[in-house]
Coordinates of C-alpha atoms in Angstrom, one line a residue:
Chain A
X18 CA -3.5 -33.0 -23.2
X19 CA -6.2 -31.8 -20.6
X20 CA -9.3 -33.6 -20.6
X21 CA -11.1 -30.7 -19.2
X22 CA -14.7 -32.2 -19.7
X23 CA -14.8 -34.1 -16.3
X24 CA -13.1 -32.0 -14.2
X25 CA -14.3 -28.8 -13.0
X26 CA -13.4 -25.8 -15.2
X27 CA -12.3 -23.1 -13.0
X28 CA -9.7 -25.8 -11.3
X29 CA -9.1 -26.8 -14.3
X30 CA -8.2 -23.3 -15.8
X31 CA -6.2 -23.1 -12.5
X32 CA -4.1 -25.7 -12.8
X33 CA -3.1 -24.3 -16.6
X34 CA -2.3 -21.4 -14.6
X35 CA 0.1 -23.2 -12.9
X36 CA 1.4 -25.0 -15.2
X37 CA 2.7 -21.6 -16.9
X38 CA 3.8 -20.3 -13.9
X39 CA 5.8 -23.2 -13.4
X40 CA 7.2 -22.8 -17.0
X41 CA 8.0 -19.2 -16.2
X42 CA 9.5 -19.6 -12.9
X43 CA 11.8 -22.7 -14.4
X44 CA 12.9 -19.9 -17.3
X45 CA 13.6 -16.9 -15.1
X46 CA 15.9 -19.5 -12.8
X47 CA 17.7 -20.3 -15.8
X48 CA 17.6 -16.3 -16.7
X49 CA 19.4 -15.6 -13.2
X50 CA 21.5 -18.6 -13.4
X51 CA 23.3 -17.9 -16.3
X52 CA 23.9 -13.8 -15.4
X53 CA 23.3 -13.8 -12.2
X54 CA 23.2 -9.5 -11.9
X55 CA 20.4 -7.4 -10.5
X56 CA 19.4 -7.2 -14.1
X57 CA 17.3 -10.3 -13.3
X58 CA 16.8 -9.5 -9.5
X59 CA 13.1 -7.4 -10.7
X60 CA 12.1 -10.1 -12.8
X61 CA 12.8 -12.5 -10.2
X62 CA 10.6 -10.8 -7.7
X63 CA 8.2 -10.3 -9.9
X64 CA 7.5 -14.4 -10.5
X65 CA 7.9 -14.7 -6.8
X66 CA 5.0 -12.3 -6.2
X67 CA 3.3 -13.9 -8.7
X68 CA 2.9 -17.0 -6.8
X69 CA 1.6 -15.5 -3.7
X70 CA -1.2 -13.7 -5.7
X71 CA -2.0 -16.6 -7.7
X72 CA -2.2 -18.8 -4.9
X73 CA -3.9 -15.9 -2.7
X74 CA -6.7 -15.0 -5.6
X75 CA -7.3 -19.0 -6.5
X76 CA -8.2 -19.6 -2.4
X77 CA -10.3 -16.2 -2.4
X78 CA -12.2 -17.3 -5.5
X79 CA -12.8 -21.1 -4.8
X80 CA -13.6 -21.0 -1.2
X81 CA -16.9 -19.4 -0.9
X82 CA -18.7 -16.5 -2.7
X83 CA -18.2 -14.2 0.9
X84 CA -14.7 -14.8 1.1
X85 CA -14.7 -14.0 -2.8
X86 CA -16.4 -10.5 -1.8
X87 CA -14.4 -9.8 1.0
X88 CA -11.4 -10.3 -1.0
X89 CA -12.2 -8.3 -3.4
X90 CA -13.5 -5.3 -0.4
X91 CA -10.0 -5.2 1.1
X92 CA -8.1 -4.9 -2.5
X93 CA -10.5 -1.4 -3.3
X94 CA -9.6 -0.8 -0.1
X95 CA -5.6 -1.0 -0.7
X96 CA -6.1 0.4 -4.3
X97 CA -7.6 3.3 -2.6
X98 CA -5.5 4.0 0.5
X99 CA -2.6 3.9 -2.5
X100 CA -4.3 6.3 -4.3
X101 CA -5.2 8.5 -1.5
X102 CA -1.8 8.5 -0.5
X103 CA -0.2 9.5 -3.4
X104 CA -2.7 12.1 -5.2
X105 CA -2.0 16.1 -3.2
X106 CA -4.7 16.8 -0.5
X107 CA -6.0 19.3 1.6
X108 CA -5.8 18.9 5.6
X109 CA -9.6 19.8 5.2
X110 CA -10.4 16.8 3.1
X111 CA -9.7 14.4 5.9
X112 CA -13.0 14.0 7.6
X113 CA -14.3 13.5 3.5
X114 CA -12.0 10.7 3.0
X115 CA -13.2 8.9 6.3
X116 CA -16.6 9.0 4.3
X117 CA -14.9 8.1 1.0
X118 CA -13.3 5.0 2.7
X119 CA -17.2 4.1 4.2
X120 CA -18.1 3.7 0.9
X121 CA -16.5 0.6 0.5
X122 CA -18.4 -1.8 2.9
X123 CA -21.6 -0.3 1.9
X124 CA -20.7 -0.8 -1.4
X125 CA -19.2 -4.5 -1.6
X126 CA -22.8 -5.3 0.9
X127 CA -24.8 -4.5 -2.8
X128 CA -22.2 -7.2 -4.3
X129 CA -22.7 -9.6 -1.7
X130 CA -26.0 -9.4 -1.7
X131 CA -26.3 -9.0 -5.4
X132 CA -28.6 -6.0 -4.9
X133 CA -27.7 -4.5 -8.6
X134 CA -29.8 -1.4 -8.8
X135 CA -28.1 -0.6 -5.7
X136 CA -24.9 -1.2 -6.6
X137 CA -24.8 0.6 -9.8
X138 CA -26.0 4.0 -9.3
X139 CA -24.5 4.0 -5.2
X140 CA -21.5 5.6 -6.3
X141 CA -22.4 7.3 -9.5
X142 CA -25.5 8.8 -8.0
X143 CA -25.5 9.2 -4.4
X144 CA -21.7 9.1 -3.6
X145 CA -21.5 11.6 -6.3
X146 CA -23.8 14.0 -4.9
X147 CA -23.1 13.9 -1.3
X148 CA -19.3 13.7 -1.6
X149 CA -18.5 17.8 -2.7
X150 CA -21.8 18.5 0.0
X151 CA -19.4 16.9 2.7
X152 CA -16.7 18.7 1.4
X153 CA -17.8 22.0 1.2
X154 CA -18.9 21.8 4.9
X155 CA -15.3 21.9 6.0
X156 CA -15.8 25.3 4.4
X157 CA -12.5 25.7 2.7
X158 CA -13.3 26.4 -0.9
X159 CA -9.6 27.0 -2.0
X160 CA -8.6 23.9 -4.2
X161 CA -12.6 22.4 -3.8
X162 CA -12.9 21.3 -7.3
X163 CA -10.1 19.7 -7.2
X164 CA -10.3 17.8 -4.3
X165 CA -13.7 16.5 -5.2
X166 CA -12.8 15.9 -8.4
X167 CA -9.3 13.7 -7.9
X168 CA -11.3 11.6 -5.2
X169 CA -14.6 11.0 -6.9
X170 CA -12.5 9.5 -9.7
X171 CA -10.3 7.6 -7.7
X172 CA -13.6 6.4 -5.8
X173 CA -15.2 5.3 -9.5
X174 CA -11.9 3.5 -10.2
X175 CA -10.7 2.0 -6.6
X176 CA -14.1 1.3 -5.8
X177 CA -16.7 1.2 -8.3
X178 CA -15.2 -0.3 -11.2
X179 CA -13.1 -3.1 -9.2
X180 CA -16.6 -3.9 -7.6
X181 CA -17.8 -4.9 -11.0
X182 CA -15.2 -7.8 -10.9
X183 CA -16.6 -9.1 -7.9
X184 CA -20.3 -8.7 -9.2
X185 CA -19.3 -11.0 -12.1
X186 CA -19.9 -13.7 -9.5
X187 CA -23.6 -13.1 -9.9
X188 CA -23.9 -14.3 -13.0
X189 CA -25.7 -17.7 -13.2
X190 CA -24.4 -21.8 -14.1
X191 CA -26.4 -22.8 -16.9
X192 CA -26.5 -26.5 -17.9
X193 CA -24.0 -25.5 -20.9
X194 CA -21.9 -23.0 -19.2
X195 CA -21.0 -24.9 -15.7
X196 CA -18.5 -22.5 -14.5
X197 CA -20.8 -19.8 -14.3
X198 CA -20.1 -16.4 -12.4
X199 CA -16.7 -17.8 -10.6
X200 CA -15.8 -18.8 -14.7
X201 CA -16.6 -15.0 -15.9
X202 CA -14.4 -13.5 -13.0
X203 CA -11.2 -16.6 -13.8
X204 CA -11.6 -15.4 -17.5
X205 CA -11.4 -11.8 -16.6
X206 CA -8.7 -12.3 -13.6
X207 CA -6.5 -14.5 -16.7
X208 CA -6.5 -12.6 -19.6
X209 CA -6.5 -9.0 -18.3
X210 CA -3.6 -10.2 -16.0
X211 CA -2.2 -12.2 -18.8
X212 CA -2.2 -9.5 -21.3
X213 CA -0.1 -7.1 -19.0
X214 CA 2.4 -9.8 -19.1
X215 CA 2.1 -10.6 -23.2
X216 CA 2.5 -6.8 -23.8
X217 CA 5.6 -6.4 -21.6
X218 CA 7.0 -9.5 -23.0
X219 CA 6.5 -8.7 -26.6
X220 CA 7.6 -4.9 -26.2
X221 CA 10.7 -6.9 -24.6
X222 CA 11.2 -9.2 -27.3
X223 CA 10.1 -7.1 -30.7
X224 CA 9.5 -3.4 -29.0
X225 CA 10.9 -1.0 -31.4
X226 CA 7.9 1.8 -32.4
X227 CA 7.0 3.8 -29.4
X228 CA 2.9 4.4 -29.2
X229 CA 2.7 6.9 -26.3
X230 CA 6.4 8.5 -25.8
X231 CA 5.5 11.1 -23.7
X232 CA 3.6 9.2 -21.6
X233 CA 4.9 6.0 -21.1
X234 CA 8.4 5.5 -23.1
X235 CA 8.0 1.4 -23.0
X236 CA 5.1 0.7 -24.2
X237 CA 5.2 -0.2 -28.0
X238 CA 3.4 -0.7 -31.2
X239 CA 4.6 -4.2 -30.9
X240 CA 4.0 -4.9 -27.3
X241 CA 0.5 -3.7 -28.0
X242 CA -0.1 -6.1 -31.0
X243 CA 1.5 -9.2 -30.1
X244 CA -0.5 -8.9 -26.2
X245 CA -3.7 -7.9 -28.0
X246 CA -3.2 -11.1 -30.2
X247 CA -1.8 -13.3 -27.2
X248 CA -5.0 -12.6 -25.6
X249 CA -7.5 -13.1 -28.5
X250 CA -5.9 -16.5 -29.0
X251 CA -6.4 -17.1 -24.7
X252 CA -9.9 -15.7 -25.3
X253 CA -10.7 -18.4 -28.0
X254 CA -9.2 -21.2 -26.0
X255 CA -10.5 -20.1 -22.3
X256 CA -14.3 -19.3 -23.4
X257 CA -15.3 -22.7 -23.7
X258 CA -14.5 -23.9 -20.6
X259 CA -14.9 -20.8 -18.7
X260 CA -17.7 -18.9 -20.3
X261 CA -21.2 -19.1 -22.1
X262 CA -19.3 -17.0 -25.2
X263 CA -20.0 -18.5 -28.3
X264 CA -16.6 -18.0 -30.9
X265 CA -17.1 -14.4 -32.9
X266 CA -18.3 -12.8 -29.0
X267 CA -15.0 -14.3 -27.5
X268 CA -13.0 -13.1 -30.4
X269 CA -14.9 -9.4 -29.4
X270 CA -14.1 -10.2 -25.2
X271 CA -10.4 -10.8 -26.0
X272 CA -10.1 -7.8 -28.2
X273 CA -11.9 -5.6 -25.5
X274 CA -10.0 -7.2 -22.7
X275 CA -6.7 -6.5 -24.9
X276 CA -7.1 -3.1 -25.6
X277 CA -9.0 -1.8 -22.5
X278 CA -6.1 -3.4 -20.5
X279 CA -3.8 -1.0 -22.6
X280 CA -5.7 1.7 -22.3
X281 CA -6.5 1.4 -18.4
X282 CA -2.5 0.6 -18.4
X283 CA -1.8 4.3 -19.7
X284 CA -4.1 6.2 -17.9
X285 CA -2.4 4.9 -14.7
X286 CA 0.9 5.7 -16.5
X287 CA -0.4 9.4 -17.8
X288 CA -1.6 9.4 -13.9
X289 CA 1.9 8.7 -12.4
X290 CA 3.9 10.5 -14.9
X291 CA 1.5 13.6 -13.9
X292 CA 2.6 13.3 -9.6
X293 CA 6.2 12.7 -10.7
X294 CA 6.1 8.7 -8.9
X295 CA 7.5 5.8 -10.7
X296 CA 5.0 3.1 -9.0
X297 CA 2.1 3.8 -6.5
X298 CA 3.4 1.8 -3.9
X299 CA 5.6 -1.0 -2.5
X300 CA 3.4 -3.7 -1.5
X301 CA 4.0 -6.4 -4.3
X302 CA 8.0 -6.6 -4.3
X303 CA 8.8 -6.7 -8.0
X304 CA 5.6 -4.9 -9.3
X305 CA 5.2 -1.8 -7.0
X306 CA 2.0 -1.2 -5.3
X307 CA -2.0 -3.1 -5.3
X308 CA -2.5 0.1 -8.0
X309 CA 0.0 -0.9 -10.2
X310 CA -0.8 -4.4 -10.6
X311 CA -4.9 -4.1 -11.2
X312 CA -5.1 -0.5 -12.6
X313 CA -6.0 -2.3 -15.7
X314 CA -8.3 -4.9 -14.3
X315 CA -10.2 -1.7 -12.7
X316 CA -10.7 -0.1 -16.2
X317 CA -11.6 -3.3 -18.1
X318 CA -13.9 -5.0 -15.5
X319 CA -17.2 -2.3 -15.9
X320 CA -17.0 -2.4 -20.0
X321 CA -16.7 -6.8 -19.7
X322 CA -19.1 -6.9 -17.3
X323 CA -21.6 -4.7 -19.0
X324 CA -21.1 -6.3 -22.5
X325 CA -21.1 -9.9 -20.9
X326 CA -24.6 -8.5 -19.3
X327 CA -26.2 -6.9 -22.4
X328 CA -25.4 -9.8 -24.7
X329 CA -26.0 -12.6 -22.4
X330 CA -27.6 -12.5 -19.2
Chain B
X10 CA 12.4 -15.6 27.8
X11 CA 10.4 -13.4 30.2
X12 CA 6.6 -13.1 30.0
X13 CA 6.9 -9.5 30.5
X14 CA 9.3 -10.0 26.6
X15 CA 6.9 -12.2 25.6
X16 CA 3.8 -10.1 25.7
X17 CA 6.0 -7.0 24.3
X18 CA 6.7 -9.5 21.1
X19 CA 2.7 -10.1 21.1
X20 CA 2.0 -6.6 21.4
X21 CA 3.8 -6.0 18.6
X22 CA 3.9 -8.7 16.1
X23 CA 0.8 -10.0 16.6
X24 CA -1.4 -6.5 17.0
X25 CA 0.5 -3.4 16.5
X26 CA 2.6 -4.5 13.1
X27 CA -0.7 -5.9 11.7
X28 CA -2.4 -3.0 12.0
X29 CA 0.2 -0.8 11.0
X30 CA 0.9 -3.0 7.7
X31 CA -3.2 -3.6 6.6
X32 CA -5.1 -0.3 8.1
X33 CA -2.3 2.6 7.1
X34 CA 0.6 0.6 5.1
X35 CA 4.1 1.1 5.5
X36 CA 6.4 2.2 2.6
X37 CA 10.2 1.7 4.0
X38 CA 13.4 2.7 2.3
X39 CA 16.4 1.5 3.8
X40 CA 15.0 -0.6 6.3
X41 CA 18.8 -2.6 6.4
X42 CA 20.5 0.7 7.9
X43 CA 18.2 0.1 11.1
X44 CA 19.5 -3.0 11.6
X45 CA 23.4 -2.5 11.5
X46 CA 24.5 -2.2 14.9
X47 CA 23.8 -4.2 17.9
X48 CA 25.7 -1.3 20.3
X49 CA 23.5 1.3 22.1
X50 CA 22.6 3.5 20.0
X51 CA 20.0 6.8 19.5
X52 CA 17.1 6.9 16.7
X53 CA 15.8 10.3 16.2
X54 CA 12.7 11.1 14.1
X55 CA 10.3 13.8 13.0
X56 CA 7.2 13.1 15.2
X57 CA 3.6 13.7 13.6
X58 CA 1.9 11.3 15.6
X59 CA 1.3 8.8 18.3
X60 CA 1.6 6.5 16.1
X61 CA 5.0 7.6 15.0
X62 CA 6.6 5.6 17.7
X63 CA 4.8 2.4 17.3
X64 CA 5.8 2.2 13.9
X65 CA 9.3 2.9 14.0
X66 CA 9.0 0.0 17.1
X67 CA 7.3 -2.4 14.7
X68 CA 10.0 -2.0 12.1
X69 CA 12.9 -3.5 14.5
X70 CA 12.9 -7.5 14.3
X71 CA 11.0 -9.6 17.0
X72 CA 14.9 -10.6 18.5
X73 CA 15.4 -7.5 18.7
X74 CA 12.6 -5.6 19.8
X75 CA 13.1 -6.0 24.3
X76 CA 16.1 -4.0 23.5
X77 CA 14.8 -0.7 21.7
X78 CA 12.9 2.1 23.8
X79 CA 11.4 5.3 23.0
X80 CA 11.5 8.6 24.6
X81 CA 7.7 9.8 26.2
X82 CA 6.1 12.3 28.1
X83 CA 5.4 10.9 31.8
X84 CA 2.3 13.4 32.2
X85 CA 0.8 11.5 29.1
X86 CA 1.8 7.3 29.6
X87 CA 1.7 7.0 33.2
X88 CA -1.9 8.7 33.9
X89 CA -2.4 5.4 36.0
X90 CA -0.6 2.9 37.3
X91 CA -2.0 0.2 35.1
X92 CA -1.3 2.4 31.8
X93 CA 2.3 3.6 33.8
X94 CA 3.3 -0.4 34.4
X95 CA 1.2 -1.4 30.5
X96 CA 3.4 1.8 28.5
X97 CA 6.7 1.1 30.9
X98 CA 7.1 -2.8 30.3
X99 CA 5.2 -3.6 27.1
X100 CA 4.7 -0.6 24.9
X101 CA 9.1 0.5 26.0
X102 CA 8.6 4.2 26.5
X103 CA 11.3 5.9 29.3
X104 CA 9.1 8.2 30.5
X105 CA 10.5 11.7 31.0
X106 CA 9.3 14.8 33.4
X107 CA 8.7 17.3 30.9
X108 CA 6.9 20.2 33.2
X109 CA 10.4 20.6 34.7
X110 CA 9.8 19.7 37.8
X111 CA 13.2 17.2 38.0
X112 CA 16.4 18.9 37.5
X113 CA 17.7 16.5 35.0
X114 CA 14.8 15.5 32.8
X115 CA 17.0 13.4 30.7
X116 CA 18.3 11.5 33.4
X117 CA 16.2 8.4 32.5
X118 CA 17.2 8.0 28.8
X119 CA 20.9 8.0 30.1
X120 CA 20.4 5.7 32.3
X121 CA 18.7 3.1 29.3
X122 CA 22.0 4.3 27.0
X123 CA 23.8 3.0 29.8
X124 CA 21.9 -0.6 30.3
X125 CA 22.7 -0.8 26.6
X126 CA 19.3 -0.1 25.4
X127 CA 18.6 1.6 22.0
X128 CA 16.7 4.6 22.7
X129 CA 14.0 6.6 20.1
X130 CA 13.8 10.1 20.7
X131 CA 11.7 12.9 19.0
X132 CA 14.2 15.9 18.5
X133 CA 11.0 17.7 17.7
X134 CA 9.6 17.3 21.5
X135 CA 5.9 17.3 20.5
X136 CA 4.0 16.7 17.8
X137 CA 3.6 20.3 16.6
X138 CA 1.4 20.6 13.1
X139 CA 0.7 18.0 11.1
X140 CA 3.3 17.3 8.5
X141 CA 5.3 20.3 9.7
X142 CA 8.9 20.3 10.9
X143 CA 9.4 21.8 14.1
X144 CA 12.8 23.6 15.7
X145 CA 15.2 20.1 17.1
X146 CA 15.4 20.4 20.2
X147 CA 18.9 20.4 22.1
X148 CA 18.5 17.2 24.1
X149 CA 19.6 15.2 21.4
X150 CA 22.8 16.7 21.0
X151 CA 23.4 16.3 24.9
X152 CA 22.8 12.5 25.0
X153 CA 25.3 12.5 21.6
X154 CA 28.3 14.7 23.8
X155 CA 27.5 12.3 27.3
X156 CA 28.0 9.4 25.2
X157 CA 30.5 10.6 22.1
X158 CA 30.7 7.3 21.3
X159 CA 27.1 6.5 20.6
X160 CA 26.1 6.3 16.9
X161 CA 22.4 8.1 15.3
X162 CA 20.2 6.8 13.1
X163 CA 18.5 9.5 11.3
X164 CA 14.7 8.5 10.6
X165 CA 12.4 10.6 8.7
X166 CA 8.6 10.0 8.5
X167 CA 5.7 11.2 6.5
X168 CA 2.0 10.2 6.2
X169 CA 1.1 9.8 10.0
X170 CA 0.4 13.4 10.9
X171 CA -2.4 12.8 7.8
X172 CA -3.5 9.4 9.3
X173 CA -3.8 10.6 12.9
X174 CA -2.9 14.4 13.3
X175 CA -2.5 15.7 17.1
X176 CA -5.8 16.3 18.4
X177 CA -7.8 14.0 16.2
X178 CA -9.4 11.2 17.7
X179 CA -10.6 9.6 14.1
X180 CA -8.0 7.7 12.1
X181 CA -8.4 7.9 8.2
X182 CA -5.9 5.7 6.6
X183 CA -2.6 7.2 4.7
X184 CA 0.2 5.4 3.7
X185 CA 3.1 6.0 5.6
X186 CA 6.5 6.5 3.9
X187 CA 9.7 5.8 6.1
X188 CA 12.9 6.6 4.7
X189 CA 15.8 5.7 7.0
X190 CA 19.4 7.3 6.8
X191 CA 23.2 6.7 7.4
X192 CA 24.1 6.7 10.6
X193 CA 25.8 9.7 12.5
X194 CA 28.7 10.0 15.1
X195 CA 29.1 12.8 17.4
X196 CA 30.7 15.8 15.7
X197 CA 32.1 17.3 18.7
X198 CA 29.8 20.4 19.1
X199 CA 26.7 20.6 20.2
X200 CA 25.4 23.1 17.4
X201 CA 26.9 21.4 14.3
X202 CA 25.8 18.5 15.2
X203 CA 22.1 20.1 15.2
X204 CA 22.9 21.6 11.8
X205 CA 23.9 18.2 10.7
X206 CA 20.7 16.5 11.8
X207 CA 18.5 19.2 10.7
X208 CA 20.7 18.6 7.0
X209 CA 20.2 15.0 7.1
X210 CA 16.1 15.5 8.1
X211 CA 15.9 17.5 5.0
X212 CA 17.3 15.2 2.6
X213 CA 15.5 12.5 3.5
X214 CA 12.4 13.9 3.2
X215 CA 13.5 14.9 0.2
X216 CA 13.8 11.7 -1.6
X217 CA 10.1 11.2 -0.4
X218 CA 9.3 14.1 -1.9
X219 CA 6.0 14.0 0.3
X220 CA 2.7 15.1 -1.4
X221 CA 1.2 18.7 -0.4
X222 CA -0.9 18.8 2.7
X223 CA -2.2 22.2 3.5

């Protein structure tokens, strides 16, 4: 079908990614032909958006390795504005939250430059000292604890953990693996993307047994196993062209990226269900806010690119 | 088109909305109910901000824009001529005399009702504390029994009193939710009419349900 040998893999891998998008946007026509109610209207949106961040993410990733880092600065930056804005907060946390935003360029300067000693403990360490110092200067100690502790963790997931997807990039072509870092981040961007969508489609199709009720009514036994299976089989057939994984270790990265996409996809739920707010924003008609579309991606990225790093690099 | 309408539509497609959408992010419900009339016609909001004017500017479409105007405080916009001539022309304030030293200090926004212009106004008169509701101020309800049959566009706004508070100078970034309502017609009395807005305020915040900010 593809002779993916002599083209380039990442192109290559984009151009399958278009070819299902295609696929999906011909079926969802068909959908809104035949009933044409608002039924379809979200759906509709959704595959529209789809595009734009396909088509968006592919130029950010192919272009150059600063315009990838740059991308990936301004969407910690939207994650966390989102979060900022819809977590409770003290008028005396202000000046703290111009420092929390700071952390952001200085942070995505330690991707560019690959500086990883830097870049892994910045946050962790440093930020995570000098954040409740900065807070506690405003001198208001009713509600400090909390404050410190709702935006160190949204710093650790808006920030830190989406960083690791850009960092991925750093990871090196080898003679047998040509795709090299850009590869790791496509297989990442794919699958974890990917299996948001197999999940909700098979909790559509076959979704009967409820895992989580309380916290998030849709998501279903079978949703979770046919997307966790969905993106084993994706892992198997993207890891060749894509990745140095050899077959049982991309058997392991789909299963990871399956279930930590679940898990991430919950704790956002457990997060919203918790401020009473059905998405986190409005900026991607069809899926809600930046939040709601990589909350996921955040959670996964650190645990792929730490196993990637431990077992190959 | 004029260059003086031309550089407005720069102004604010090209730099203000930009901003507006990237640095702070703008969450609006009902953006179709700004857009249903073409007659003169009053927008009142809650006012946080100095921003809260230039976004409730940037949500009107680019044809539509030379025609809306917002009510401002002449002490503040037209500190020199340059920034008077600049806040006039491009930025579309009406400037009003607010240390009462004209006898009718609303003569100036009846004048734009008259030349067909729709006019923002802050019921609130200033900016108060962040992400508080002040007492409405009257003047609304005059403009509404001069011109009984001018229609209001309730407007309620939240996030921009975090984003740039009165008497900050730095900005932190907060999304800021819109939420537009029905539009009203003059009830015939100037305190009912009050009552109403101060009704139709509170509902619309409501359906934001705005996050705690103390």
């Amino acid at each position: 079908m593809f002779n993916l040998e002599n083209t380039d893999p990442v192109l290559g891998s984009i151009g399958i990614i278009f070819t299902l998008l295609i696929i999906a946007t011909i079926i969802v026509g068909i959908m809104r032909f035949k009933d044409n109610s608002d039924s379809f209207k979200e759906l509709s949106d959704r595959v529209k958006s789809w595009w734009f961040m396909i088509v968006i993410f592919s130029v950010a990733i192919m272009t150059s390795p600063i315009i990838s880092v740059v991308f990936f600065s301004i969407l910690s930056f939207l994650a966390f504005k989102e979060y900022v804005s819809i977590i409770p907060l003290r008028q005396a946390d202000r000046p703290v939250l111009f420092w929390a935003y700071l952390t952001i360029p200085i942070q995505f300067v330690f991707v560019g430059t690959g500086a990883y000693g830097l870049f892994i403990v910045f946050i962790p360490v440093w930020v995570f000292f000098l954040l409740p110092f900065r807070t506690l200067i405003a001198g208001n100690t009713d509600g400090f604890l909390k404050s410190v502790a709702t935006i160190s963790w949204g710093l650790m997931i808006t920030v830190f953990a989406i960083s690791h997807t850009a960092m991925l990039m750093h990871f090196p072509t080898t003679e047998t693996h040509l795709a090299g870092g850009v590869g790791l981040i496509m297989f990442l961007a794919i699958l974890n993307q990917g299996n948001d969508v197999a999940q909700y489609v098979w909790g559509k199709l076959f979704g009967k047994n409820p895992i989580l009720p309380k916290v998030s009514p849709k998501k279903t036994w079978e949703g979770l196993i046919g997307g966790l299976v969905t993106t084993v089989f994706g892992a198997v057939l993207l890891a060749p062209i894509l990745t140095p994984f050899d077959l049982s270790f991309s058997l392991l990265a789909g299963i990871l990226i399956g279930a930590a996409g679940f898990i991430g996809d919950v704790t956002f739920s457990a997060l919203k269900r918790d401020l009473k707010i059905k998405d986190a924003g409005s900026f991607i008609p069809g899926h809600g806010g930046i939040l709601d579309r990589i909350d996921s991606l955040a959670l996964t990225a650190p645990l792929f690119f730490h196993m990637t790093r431990y077992f190959y690099y | 088109m004029g260059l003086v309408r031309l550089l407005r539509i720069i102004f604010y497609a090209l730099i203000v909305r930009p901003f507006l959408i990237f640095v702070l992010g703008l969450n609006v419900r009902n953006l179709e109910k700004l857009y249903v009339s073409d007659s003169a016609r009053l927008i009142a909001a809650n006012h946080n901000s100095h921003l809260d004017a230039l976004v409730i500017m940037s949500l009107f479409k680019i044809s539509q824009i030379h025609q809306v105007k917002f009510v401002a405080a002449k002490d503040y916009f037209c500190r020199t001529p340059f920034l008077e001539w600049f806040s006039i022309n491009i930025i579309g304030i009406i400037p009003i005399d607010r240390n009462g030293a004209t006898k009718d200090p609303l003569g100036p926004v009846q004048n734009a009702i008259k030349e067909g212009y729709t006019v923002v106004i802050f019921p609130e008169g200033s900016r108060g504390k962040p992400e508080k509701r002040e007492n409405l101020k009257f003047g609304v309800a005059k403009l509404m029994e001069c011109n009984p049959e001018m229609k209001l566009t309730p407007v309620f706004m939240h996030g921009l009193g975090k984003s740039l508070p009165r008497g900050e100078a730095l900005l932190v970034p907060f999304i800021c939710y819109i939420n537009i309502g029905d539009e009203m017609i003059w009830s015939g009395n100037k305190k009912t009419f009050m009552e109403q807005l101060e009704i139709r305020f509170d509902d619309l915040e409501k359906e934001i349900s705005p996050k705690d900010w103390k």
